[in-house]
CSV table of C-alpha atoms in Angstrom, one decimal:
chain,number,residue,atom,x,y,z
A,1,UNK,CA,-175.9,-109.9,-134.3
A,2,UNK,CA,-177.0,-110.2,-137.9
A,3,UNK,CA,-176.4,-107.5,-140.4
A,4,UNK,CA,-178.3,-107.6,-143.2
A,5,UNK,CA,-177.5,-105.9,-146.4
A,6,UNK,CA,-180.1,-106.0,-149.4
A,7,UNK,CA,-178.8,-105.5,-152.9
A,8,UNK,CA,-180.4,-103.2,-155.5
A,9,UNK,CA,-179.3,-104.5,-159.0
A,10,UNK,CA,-180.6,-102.3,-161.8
A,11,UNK,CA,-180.6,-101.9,-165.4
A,12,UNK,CA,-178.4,-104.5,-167.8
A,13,UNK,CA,-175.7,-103.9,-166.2
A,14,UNK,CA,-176.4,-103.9,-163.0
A,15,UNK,CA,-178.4,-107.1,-163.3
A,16,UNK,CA,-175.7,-109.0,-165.4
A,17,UNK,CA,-173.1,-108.0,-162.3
A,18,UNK,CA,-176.1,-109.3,-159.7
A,19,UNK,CA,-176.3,-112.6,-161.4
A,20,UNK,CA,-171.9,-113.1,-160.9
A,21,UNK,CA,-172.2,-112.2,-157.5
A,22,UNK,CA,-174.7,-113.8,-156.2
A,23,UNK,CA,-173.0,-116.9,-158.3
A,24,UNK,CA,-170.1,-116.3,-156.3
A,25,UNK,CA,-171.7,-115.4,-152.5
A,26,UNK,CA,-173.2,-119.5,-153.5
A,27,UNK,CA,-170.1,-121.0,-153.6
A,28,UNK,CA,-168.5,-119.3,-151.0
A,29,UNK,CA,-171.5,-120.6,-148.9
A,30,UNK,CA,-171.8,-123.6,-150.4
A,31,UNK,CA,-175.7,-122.6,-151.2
A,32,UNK,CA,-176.6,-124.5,-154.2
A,33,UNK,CA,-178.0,-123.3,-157.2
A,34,UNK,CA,-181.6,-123.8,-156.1
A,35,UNK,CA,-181.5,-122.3,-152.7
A,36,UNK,CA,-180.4,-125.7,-150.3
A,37,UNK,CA,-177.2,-125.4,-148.4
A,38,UNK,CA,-174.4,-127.9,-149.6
A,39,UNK,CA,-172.7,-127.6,-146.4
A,40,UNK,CA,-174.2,-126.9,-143.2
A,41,UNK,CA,-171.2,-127.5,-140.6
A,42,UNK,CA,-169.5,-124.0,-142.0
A,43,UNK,CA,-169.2,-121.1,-139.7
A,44,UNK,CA,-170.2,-118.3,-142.3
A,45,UNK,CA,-172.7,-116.2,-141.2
A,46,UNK,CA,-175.5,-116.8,-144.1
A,47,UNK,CA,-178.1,-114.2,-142.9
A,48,UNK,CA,-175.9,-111.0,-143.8
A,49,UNK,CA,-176.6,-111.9,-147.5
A,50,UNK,CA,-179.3,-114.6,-147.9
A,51,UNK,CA,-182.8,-115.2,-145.4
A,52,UNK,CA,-183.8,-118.9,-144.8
A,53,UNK,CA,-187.1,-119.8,-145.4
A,54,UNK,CA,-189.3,-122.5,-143.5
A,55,UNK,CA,-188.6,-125.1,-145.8
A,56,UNK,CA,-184.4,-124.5,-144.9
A,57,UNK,CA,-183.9,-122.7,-148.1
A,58,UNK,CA,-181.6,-119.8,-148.5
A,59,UNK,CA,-183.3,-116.8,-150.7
A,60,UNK,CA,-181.2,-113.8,-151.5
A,61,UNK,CA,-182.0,-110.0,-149.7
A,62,UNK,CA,-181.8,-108.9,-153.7
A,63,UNK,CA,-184.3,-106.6,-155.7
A,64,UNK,CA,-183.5,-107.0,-160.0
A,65,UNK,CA,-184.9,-104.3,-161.5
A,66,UNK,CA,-184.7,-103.6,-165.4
A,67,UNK,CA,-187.3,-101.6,-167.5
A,68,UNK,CA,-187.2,-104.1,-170.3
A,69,UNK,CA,-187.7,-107.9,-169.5
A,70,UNK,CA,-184.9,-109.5,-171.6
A,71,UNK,CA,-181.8,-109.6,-169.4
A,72,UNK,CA,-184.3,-110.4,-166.4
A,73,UNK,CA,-185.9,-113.0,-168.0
A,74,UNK,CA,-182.0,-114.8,-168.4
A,75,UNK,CA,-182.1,-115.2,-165.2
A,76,UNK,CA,-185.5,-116.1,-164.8
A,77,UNK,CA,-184.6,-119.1,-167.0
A,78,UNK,CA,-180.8,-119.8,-166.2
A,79,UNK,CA,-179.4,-121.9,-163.7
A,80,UNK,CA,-180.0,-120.0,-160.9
A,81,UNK,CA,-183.9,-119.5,-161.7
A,82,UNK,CA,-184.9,-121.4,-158.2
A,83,UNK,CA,-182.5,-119.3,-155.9
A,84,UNK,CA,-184.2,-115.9,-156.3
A,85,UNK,CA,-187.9,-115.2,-155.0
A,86,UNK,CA,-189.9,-114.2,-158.0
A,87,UNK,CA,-191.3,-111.1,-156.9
A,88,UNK,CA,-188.0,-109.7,-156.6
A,89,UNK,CA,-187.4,-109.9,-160.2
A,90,UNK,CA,-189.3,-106.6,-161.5
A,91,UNK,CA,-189.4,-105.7,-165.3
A,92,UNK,CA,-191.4,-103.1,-167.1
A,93,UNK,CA,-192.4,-103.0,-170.7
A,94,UNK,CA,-190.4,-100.8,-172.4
A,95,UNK,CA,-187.1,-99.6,-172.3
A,96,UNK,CA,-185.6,-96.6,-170.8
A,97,UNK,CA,-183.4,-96.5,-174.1
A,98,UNK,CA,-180.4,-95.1,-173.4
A,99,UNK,CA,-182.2,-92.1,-172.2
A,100,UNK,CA,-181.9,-90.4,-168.1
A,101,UNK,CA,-185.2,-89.0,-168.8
A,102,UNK,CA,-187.2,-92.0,-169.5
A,103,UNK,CA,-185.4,-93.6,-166.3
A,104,UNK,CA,-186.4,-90.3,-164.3
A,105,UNK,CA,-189.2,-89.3,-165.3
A,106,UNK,CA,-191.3,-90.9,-167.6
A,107,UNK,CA,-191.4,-94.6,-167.2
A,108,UNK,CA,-188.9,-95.1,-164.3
A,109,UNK,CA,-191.7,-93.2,-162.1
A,110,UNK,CA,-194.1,-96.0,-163.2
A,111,UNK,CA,-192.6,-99.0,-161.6
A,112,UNK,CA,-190.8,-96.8,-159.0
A,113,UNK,CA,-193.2,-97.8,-156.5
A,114,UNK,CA,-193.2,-101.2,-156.9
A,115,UNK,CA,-189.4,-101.5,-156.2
A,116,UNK,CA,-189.5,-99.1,-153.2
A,117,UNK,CA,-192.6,-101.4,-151.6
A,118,UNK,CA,-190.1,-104.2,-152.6
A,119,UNK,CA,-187.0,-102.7,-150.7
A,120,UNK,CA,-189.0,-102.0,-147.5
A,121,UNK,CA,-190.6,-105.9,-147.5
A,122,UNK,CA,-187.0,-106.9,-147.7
A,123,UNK,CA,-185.8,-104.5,-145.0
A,124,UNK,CA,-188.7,-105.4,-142.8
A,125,UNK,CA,-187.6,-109.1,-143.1
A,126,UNK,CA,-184.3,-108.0,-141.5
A,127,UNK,CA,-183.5,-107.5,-138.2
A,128,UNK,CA,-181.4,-105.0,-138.8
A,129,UNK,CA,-180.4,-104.1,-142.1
A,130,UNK,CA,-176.8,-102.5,-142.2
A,131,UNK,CA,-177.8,-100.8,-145.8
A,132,UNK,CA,-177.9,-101.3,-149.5
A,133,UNK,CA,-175.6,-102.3,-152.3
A,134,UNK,CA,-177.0,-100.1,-155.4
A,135,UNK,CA,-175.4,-101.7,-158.7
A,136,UNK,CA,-176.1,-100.2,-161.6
A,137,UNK,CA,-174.0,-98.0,-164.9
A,138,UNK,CA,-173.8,-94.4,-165.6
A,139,UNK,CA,-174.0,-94.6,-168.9
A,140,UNK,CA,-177.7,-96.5,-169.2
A,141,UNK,CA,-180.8,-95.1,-169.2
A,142,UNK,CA,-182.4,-97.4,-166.5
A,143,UNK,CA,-178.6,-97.3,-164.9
A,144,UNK,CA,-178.5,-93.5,-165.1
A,145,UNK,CA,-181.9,-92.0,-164.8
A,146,UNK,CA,-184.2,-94.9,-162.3
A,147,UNK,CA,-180.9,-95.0,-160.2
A,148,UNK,CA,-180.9,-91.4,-159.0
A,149,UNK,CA,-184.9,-91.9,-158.7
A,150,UNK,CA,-184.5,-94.6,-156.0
A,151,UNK,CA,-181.8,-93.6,-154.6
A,152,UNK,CA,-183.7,-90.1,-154.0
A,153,UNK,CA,-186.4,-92.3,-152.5
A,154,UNK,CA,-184.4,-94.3,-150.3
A,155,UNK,CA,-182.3,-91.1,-148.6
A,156,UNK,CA,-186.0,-90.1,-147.3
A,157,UNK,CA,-187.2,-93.4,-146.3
A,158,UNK,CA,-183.8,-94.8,-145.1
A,159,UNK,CA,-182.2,-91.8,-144.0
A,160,UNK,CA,-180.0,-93.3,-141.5
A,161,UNK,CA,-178.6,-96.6,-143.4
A,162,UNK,CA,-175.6,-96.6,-145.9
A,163,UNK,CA,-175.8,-97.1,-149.6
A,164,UNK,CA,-172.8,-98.4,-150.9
A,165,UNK,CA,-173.1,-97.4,-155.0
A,166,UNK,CA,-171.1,-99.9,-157.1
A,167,UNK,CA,-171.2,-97.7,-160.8
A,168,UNK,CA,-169.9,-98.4,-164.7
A,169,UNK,CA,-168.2,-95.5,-165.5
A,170,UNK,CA,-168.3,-94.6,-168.9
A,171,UNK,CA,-164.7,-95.9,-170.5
A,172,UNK,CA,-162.7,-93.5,-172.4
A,173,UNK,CA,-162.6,-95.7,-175.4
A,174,UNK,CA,-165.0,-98.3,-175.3
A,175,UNK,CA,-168.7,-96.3,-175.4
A,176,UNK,CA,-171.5,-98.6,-175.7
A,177,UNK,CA,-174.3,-95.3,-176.4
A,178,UNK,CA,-173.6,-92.2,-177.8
A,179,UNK,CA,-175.4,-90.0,-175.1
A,180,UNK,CA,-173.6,-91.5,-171.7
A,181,UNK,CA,-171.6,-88.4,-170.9
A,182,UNK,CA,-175.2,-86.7,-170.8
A,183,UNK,CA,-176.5,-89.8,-168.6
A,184,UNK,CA,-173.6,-89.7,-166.7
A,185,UNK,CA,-173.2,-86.2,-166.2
A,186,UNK,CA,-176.8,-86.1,-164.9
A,187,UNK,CA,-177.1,-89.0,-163.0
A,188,UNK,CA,-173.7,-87.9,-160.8
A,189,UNK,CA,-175.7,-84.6,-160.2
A,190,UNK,CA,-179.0,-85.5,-158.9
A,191,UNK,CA,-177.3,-88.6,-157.0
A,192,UNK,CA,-174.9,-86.4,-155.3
A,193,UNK,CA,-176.4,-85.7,-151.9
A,194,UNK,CA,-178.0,-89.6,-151.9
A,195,UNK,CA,-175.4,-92.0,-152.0
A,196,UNK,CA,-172.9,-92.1,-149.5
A,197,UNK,CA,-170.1,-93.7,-151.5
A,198,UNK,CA,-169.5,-94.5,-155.1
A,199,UNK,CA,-167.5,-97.2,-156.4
A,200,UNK,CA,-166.2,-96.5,-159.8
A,201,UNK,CA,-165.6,-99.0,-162.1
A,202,UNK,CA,-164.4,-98.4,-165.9
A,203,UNK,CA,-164.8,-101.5,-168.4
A,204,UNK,CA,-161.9,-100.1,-169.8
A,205,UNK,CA,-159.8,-100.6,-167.2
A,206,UNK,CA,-161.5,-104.0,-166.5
A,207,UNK,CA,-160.9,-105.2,-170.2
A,208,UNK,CA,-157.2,-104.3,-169.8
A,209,UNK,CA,-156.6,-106.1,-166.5
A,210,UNK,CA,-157.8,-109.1,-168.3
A,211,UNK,CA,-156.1,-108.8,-171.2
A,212,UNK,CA,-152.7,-108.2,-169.6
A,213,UNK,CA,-153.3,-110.2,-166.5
A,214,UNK,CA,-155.5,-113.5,-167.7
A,215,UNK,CA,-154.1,-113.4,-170.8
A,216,UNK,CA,-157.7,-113.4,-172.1
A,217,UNK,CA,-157.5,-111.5,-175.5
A,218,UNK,CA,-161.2,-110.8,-176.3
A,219,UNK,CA,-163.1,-111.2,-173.2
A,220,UNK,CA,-166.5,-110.9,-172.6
A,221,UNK,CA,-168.9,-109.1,-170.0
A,222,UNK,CA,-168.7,-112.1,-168.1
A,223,UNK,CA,-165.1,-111.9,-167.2
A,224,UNK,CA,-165.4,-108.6,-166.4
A,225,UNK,CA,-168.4,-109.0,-164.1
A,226,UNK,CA,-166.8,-111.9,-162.4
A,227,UNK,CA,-163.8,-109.9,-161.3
A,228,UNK,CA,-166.0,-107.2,-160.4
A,229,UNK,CA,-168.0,-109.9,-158.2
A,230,UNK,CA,-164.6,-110.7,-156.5
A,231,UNK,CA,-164.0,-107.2,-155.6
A,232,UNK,CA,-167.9,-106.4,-154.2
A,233,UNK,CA,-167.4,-110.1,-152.1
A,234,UNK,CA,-164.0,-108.8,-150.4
A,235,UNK,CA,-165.9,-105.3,-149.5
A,236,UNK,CA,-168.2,-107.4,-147.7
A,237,UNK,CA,-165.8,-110.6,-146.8
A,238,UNK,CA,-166.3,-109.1,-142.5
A,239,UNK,CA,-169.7,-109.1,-142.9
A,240,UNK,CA,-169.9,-112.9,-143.9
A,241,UNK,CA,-166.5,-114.1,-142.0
A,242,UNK,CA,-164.5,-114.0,-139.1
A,243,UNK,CA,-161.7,-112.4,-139.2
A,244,UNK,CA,-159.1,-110.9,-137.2
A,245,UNK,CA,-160.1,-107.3,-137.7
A,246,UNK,CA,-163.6,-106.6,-139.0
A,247,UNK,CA,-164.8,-103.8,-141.2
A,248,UNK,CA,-168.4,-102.9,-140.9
A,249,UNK,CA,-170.1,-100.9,-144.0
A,250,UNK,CA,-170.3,-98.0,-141.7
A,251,UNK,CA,-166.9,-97.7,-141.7
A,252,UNK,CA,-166.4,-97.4,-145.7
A,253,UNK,CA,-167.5,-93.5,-145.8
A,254,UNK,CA,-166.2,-93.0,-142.1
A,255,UNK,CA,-162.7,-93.2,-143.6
A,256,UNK,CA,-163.2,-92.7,-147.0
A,257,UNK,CA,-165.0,-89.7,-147.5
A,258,UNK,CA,-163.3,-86.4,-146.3
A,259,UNK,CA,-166.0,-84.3,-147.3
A,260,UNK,CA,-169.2,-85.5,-148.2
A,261,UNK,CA,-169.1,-84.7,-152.1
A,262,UNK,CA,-165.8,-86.4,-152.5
A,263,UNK,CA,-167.3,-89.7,-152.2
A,264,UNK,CA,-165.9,-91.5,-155.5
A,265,UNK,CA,-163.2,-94.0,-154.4
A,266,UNK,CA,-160.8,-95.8,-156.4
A,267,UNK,CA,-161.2,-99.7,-156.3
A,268,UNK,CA,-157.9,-101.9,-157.2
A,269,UNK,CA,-158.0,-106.0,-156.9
A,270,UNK,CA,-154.9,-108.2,-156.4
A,271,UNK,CA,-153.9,-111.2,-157.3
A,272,UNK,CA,-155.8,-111.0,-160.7
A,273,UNK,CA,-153.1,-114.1,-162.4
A,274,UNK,CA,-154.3,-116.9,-164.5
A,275,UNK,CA,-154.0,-120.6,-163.7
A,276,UNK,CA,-151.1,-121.0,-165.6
A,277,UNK,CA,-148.6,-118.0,-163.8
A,278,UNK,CA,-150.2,-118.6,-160.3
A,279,UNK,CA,-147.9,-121.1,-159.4
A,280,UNK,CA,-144.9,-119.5,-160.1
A,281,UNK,CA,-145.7,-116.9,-157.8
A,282,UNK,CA,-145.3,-116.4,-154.0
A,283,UNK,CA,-148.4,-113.9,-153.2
A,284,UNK,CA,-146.8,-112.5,-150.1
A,285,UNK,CA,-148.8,-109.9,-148.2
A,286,UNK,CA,-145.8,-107.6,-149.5
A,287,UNK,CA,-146.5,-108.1,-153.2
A,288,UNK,CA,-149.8,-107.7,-153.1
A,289,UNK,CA,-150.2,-104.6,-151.6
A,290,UNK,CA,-147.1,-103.4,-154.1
A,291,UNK,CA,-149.5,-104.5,-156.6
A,292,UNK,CA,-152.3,-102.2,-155.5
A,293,UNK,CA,-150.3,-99.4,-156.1
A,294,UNK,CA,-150.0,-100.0,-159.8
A,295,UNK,CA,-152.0,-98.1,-162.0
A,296,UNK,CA,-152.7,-101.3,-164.4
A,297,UNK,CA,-154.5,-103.0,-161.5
A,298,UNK,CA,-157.1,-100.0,-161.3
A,299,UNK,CA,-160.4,-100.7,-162.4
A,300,UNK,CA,-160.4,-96.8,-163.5
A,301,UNK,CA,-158.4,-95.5,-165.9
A,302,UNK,CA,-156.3,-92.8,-164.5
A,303,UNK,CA,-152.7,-92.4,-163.1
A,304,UNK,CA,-152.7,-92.3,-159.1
A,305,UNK,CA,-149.4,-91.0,-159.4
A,306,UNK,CA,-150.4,-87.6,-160.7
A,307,UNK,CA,-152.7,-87.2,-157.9
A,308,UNK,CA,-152.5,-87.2,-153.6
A,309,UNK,CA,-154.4,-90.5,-152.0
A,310,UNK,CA,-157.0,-89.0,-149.1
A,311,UNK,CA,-157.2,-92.2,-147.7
A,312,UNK,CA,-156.8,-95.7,-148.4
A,313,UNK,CA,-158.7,-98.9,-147.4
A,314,UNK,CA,-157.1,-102.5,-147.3
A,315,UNK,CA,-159.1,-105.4,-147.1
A,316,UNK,CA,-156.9,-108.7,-146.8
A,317,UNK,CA,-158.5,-112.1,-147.1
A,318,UNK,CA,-156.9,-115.6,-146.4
A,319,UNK,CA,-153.9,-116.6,-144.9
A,320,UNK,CA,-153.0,-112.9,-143.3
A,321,UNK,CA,-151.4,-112.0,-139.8
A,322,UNK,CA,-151.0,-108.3,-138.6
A,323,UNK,CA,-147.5,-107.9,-138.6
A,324,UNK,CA,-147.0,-108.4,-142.5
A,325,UNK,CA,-148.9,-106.4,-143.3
A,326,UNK,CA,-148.0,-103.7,-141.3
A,327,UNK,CA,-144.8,-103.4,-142.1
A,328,UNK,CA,-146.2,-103.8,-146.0
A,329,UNK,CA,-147.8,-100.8,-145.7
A,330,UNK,CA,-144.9,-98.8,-144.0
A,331,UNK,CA,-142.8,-99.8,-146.9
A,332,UNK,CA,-145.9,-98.4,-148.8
A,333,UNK,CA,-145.5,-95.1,-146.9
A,334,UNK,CA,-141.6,-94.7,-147.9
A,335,UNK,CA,-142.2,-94.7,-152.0
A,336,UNK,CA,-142.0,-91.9,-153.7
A,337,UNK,CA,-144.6,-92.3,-156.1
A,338,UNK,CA,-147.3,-92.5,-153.3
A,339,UNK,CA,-148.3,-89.4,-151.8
A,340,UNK,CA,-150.5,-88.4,-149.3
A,341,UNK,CA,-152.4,-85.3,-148.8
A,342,UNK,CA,-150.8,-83.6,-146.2
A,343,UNK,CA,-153.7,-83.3,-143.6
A,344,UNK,CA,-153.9,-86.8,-143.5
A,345,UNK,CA,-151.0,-88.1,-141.5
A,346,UNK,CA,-152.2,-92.2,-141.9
A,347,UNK,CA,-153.8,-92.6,-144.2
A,348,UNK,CA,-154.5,-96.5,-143.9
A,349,UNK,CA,-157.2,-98.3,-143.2
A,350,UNK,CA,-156.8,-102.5,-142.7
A,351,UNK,CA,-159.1,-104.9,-142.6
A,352,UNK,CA,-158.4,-109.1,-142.0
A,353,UNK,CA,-160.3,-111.6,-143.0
A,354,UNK,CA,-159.9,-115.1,-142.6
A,355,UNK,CA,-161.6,-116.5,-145.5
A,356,UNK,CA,-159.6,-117.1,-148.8
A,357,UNK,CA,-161.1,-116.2,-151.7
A,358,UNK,CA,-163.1,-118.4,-153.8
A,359,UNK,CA,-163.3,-118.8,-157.6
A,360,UNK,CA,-166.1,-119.9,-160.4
A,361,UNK,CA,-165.3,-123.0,-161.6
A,362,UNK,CA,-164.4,-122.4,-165.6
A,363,UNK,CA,-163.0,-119.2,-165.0
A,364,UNK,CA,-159.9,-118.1,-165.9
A,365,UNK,CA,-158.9,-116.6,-162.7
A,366,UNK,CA,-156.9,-118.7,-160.1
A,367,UNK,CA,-157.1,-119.4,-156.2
A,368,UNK,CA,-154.6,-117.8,-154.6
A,369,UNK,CA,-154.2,-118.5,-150.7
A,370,UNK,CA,-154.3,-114.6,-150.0
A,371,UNK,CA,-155.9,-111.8,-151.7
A,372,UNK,CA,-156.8,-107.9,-150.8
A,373,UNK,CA,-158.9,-105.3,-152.5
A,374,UNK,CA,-157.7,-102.1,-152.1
A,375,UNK,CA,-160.5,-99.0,-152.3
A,376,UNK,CA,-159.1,-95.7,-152.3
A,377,UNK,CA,-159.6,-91.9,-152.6
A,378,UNK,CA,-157.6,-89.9,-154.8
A,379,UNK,CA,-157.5,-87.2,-156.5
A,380,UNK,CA,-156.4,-88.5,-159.5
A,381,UNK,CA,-160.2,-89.3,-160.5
A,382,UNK,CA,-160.8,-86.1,-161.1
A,383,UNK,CA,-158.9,-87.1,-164.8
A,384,UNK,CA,-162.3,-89.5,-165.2
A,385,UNK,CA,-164.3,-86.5,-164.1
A,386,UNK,CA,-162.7,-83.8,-166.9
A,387,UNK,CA,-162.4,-86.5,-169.7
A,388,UNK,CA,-166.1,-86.7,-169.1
A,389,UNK,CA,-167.0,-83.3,-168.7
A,390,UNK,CA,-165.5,-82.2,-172.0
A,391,UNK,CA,-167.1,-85.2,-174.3
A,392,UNK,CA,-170.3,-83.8,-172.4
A,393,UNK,CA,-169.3,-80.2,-173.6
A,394,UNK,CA,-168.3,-81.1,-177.2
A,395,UNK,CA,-172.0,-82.7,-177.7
A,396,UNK,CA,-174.1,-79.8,-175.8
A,397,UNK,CA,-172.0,-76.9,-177.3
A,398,UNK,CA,-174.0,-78.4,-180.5
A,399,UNK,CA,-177.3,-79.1,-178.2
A,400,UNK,CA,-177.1,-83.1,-180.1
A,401,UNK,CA,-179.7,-85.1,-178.6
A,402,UNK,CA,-181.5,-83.0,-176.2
A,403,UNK,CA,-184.5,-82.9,-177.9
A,404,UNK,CA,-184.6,-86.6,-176.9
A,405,UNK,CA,-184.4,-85.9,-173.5
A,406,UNK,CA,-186.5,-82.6,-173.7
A,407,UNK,CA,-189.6,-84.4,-175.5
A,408,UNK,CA,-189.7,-87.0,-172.3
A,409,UNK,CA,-190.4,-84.0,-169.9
A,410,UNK,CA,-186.9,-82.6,-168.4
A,411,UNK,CA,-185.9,-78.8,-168.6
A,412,UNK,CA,-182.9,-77.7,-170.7
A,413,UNK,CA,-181.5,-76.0,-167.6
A,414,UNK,CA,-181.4,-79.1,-166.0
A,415,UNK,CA,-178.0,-79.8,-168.4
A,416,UNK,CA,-176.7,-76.6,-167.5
A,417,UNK,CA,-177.5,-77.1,-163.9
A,418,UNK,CA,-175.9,-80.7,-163.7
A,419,UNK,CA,-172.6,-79.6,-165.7
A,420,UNK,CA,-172.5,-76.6,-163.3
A,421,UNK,CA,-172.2,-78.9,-160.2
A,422,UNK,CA,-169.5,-81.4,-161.9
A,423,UNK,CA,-167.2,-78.5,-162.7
A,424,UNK,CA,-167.6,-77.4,-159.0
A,425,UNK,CA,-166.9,-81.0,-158.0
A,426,UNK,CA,-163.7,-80.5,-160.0
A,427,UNK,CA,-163.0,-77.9,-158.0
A,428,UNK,CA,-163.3,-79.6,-155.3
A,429,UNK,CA,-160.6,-81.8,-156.0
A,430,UNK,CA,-158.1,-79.6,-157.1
A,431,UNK,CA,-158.8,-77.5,-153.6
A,432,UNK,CA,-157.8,-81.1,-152.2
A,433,UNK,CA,-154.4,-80.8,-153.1
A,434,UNK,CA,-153.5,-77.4,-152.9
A,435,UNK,CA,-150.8,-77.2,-150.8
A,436,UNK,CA,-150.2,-75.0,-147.9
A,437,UNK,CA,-152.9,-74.7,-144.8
A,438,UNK,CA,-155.7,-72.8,-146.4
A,439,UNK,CA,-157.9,-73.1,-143.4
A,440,UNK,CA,-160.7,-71.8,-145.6
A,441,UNK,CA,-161.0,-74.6,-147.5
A,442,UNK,CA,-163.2,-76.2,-144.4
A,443,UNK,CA,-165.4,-73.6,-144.5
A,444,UNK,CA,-168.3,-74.7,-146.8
A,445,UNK,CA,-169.0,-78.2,-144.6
């Protein structure tokens, strides 16, 4: 039984993280550059990612979108220019600049059309699509602002499938646009009640996990994209693989997502070692999973220690049995330093995969026989949520820059509105925590 997802790549960043996966899903299938399969004997089911064509060529279930051609047009004329079908490569004219409002409304409404008629061809080519892999940044105007527009689109088309969000979070001290805590304040809001669970990643954290852990000292957007890659191909390793037990999209947001707003998991990768520490290490089941516990492994900034985990998903790859990792995670259970809430007795969620992972060649990441990603909800994030909320506060105290987004059609309000509903998400993570069995605190669900 196929199960087909379709990726939505959008904006720069989205796109630029597109083009490392989809680099990666290749050589993991061994599907060349231009589309042919390099080797046909393996098992790995090919159809959850890519659809063969008449000729025996694999194309990617992908849609690029970006609202200003140059970061398209890289891939158009890289290496992997024969591998993607060219209608799914859309570009408008002009930017969304930075700005939610030109994303939302003005010109993201423009080519919105022509990427939803592009999603439906691709889910209409499946025979049965499991859901969609949105990629995009908050902090973007394309990323931000076209985002929230499809995904608005695809909760009333799509109603029933998942949409798994994989998002750039703002970093704390790298900004790359003056105005992302507006874009990402607003984006979060009308995105909300669409996307069923967002993966937060923070090129912050990202930057410091290669720095301390590849030893790279300046490294670039491709580094970073390429371990992001690593984490979206373990998330869906069980769709791809056999394995021992398999984890099914559906079941992300079945045990992830308490309550439906609280849908903003943690994602941690291990082993992230260069070539030259990887072989003095073991890799054992044990040290990896101690190793996703560590707040320097995060891909957000923020200390999980300060906050209760709501529930934790492990997905092993590679040379893996049961038992180790069983008895991994009760150690888990015995530390201090890692709390559950206390309305959720286990906590764990495990998933085994057979197939190791697989690296790009050049990279500066090694093979490692076994590898897990760990995703997680905690309600430490809500640190990433206040940071954010007061650099948004600190500009709109002032009203900077909203006659930017004012001029392109949006109501003032709608910044009131939108900081209104992060504060109450706020809330809703410190009602998380509170100790004690308040059973009112079910009451609004």
């Amino acid at each position: 039984m196929p199960r087909e997802c379709i990726s939505i790549h959008l904006g720069q960043a989205g796109c630029q993280i597109g083009s490392a996966c989809w680099e990666l899903y290749g050589l993991e299938h061994g599907i060349n550059p231009d589309g042919s399969c390099g080797n046909p004997e393996s098992d790995a089911d090919y159809t959850a990612f890519y659809q063969e064509t008449g000729k025996g060529k694999y194309v990617p279930r992908s849609v690029f979108l970006d609202l200003e051609p140059s970061v398209i047009d890289e891939i158009r004329t890289g290496p992997y220019r024969q591998l993607f079908h060219p209608e799914s490569m859309i570009t408008g004219k002009e930017d969304a600049a930075n700005n939610f409002a030109r994303g939302h409304y003005t010109i993201g409404k423009e080519v919105l059309d022509r990427v939803v008629d592009k999603v439906r061809k691709e889910a209409e080519n499946a025979s049965s699509p499991q859901g969609f892999f949105i990629f995009h940044s908050f902090g973007g105007g394309t990323g931000s602002g076209f985002a929230s527009l499809l995904q608005e689109r695809l909760s009333l088309e799509f109603a029933k499938k998942n949409k798994l969000d994989f998002a750039i979070y703002p970093a704390p001290q790298t900004s790359t646009a003056v105005v992302e805590p507006y874009n990402s304040v607003l984006t979060t809001h009308s995105a909300m009640d669409h996307s069923d669970v967002t993966f937060l990643v923070d090129n912050d954290a990202v930057f410091n996990i290669c720095k301390n852990n590849l030893d790279i000292q300046h490294s670039s957007y491709k580094e970073l994209n390429q371990l992001i890659a690593q984490v979206v191909s373990s998330v869906t390793a069980s769709l791809r693989f056999e394995g021992a037990l398999n984890v099914d999209l559906n079941e992300f947001q079945t045990n992830l997502v308490p309550y439906p707003r609280i849908h903003f998991p943690l994602v941690t990768y291990a082993p992230v070692i260069s070539a030259a520490k990887s072989g003095h290490e073991r890799h054992s089941v044990p040290e990896l999973t101690a190793q996703c516990f560590e707040p320097n492994n995060q891909m957000v900034v923020c200390d999980p220690r300060t906050g209760k985990y709501m529930a934790c998903v492990l997905l092993y790859r590679g040379d893996t049995v049961a038992k180790d990792i069983n008895s991994a995670i009760q150690t888990m259970k015995t530390k201090r330093s890692i709390q559950f809430v206390e309305w959720c007795p286990t906590g764990f969620k495990v998933g085994i995969n057979n197939a190791p992972m697989t690296v790009v060649p050049g990279s500066s990441q090694a093979k490692a026989p076994r590898s897990v990603c760990m995703l997680s909800n905690t309600t430490a994030i809500v640190e990433a949520w206040s940071r954010l909320d007061h650099k948004f506060d600190l500009m709109y105290n002032k009203r900077a820059f909203v006659h930017w987004y004012v001029g392109e059609g949006m109501e003032e309000g709608e910044f009131s509105e939108a900081r209104e509903d992060l504060a109450a998400l706020e809330a809703d993570y410190a009602e998380m925590t509170a100790e004690g069995d308040n059973d009112d605190a079910g009451d609004e669900y």
